[in-house]
Short mmCIF file of C-alpha atoms in Angstrom, two decimals:
data_model
loop_
_atom_site.label_atom_id
_atom_site.label_comp_id
_atom_site.label_asym_id
_atom_site.label_seq_id
_atom_site.Cartn_x
_atom_site.Cartn_y
_atom_site.Cartn_z
CA MET N 16 51.05 -46.83 48.47
CA ASN N 17 52.21 -47.42 44.95
CA VAL N 18 52.56 -44.45 43.39
CA LYS N 19 54.28 -44.44 39.56
CA ASP N 20 53.90 -41.54 37.27
CA GLY N 21 52.07 -39.25 40.13
CA ILE N 22 49.15 -41.69 39.70
CA ASP N 23 48.12 -43.35 43.22
CA PRO N 24 45.53 -46.68 42.92
CA GLU N 25 44.25 -45.88 46.14
CA THR N 26 43.53 -42.16 45.43
CA PHE N 27 41.52 -42.93 42.46
CA ARG N 28 39.42 -45.75 43.90
CA ALA N 29 37.96 -43.20 46.29
CA ALA N 30 37.10 -40.90 43.32
CA SER N 31 36.19 -44.03 40.43
CA ARG N 32 32.43 -44.03 40.67
CA GLU N 33 32.43 -40.00 39.69
CA ALA N 34 35.32 -41.18 37.00
CA ASP N 35 32.72 -43.79 35.54
CA ALA N 36 29.94 -41.46 35.75
CA LEU N 37 31.65 -38.92 33.72
CA LEU N 38 32.83 -41.45 31.42
CA LYS N 39 29.61 -43.18 31.09
CA ALA N 40 27.87 -40.00 30.18
CA LEU N 41 30.63 -38.79 27.50
CA SER N 42 30.64 -42.46 25.73
CA ASN N 43 28.39 -40.90 22.90
CA ARG N 44 29.72 -39.73 19.89
CA HIS N 45 26.82 -36.69 20.05
CA ARG N 46 27.41 -36.18 23.55
CA LEU N 47 31.06 -35.32 22.75
CA LEU N 48 30.05 -33.49 19.89
CA ILE N 49 27.91 -31.05 22.15
CA VAL N 50 30.32 -31.11 24.98
CA CYS N 51 32.84 -29.59 22.18
CA GLU N 52 30.65 -27.40 21.07
CA LEU N 53 29.91 -26.02 24.14
CA LEU N 54 33.78 -25.15 24.81
CA ASN N 55 33.33 -22.55 22.77
CA GLY N 56 30.29 -20.75 24.22
CA LYS N 57 26.68 -21.24 24.64
CA LYS N 58 24.25 -22.76 22.18
CA SER N 59 20.91 -23.18 22.16
CA VAL N 60 19.06 -26.96 21.17
CA GLY N 61 19.02 -26.18 17.84
CA GLN N 62 22.16 -24.50 17.17
CA LEU N 63 23.45 -28.15 18.55
CA ALA N 64 21.13 -29.85 16.57
CA GLN N 65 22.46 -28.12 13.32
CA ALA N 66 25.91 -28.63 14.42
CA LEU N 67 25.64 -32.35 14.95
CA GLY N 68 23.53 -32.85 11.89
CA VAL N 69 20.38 -34.55 14.25
CA ARG N 70 16.98 -33.36 15.10
CA SER N 71 16.48 -31.19 17.73
CA SER N 72 14.64 -33.69 19.38
CA THR N 73 17.40 -35.72 19.64
CA ALA N 74 20.22 -33.09 20.78
CA SER N 75 17.24 -32.67 23.71
CA GLN N 76 17.66 -36.10 24.85
CA HIS N 77 21.76 -35.63 24.69
CA LEU N 78 21.05 -32.43 26.34
CA ALA N 79 19.05 -34.02 29.02
CA LEU N 80 21.44 -37.03 30.07
CA LEU N 81 24.04 -34.51 30.06
CA ARG N 82 22.09 -32.46 32.53
CA ARG N 83 21.35 -34.96 34.57
CA GLU N 84 25.18 -35.48 35.15
CA GLY N 85 26.07 -31.95 36.18
CA ILE N 86 28.24 -31.69 33.18
CA ILE N 87 26.07 -29.07 31.44
CA SER N 88 23.56 -26.13 32.38
CA GLY N 89 20.84 -24.53 30.78
CA GLU N 90 19.61 -20.61 31.32
CA ARG N 91 16.04 -19.91 30.01
CA ASN N 92 16.05 -16.49 28.40
CA GLY N 93 12.38 -15.79 26.62
CA HIS N 94 12.04 -18.70 24.75
CA THR N 95 15.77 -20.08 24.27
CA VAL N 96 17.13 -22.48 26.14
CA TRP N 97 21.23 -21.75 25.85
CA TYR N 98 23.40 -24.51 27.35
CA ARG N 99 26.85 -24.15 28.58
CA ILE N 100 29.39 -26.71 30.69
CA THR N 101 29.45 -26.63 34.01
CA SER N 102 31.73 -29.82 34.72
CA LYS N 103 35.40 -28.41 34.64
CA PRO N 104 36.30 -32.20 34.92
CA ALA N 105 34.80 -32.99 31.53
CA ALA N 106 35.63 -29.85 29.85
CA GLU N 107 39.27 -30.77 31.06
CA MET N 108 38.38 -34.53 29.50
CA MET N 109 37.15 -32.99 26.37
CA LYS N 110 40.34 -30.61 25.74
CA SER N 111 42.74 -33.66 26.58
CA LEU N 112 40.69 -36.01 24.22
CA TYR N 113 40.88 -33.41 21.78
CA ALA N 114 44.84 -32.69 22.08
CA SER N 115 44.88 -36.93 21.74
CA CYS N 116 42.48 -37.58 18.77
CA CYS N 117 42.72 -34.88 16.78
CA SER N 118 46.69 -35.10 16.45
CA LEU N 119 46.83 -38.65 16.15
CA SER N 120 44.27 -37.77 13.12
CA GLN N 121 46.73 -35.29 11.40
CA LEU N 122 49.77 -38.00 12.08
CA ARG N 123 47.77 -40.51 10.28
CA ASN N 124 46.34 -38.44 7.59
CA THR N 125 50.12 -37.11 7.25
CA THR N 126 51.13 -40.55 6.93
CA LYS N 127 48.84 -41.60 4.18
CA GLU N 128 49.58 -38.78 2.19
CA LYS N 129 53.75 -39.61 1.86
#
């Protein structure tokens, strides 16, 4: 077992299919933004489409893929389907991406201002 920095490649090898599926599902800017929006609570297709600046049909296609991968689920209430995150790994990954990318972006903006 080769463990450096707490990461065991053999252990990860067993989970690599799940990691691959999660990364593929999140490898689109719109899907990343959908997951980011859903971290703040349940949203409808219309709300998500408006937040992303896309048509409802486009948002629906991305939601369908995220639902197929088990990252989100939808709950019908009358005529509206409310979506929420159901995948803890996806939520944690999004939080990590947010922390890494947004702090890097802020650092770049601060550096440019000087």
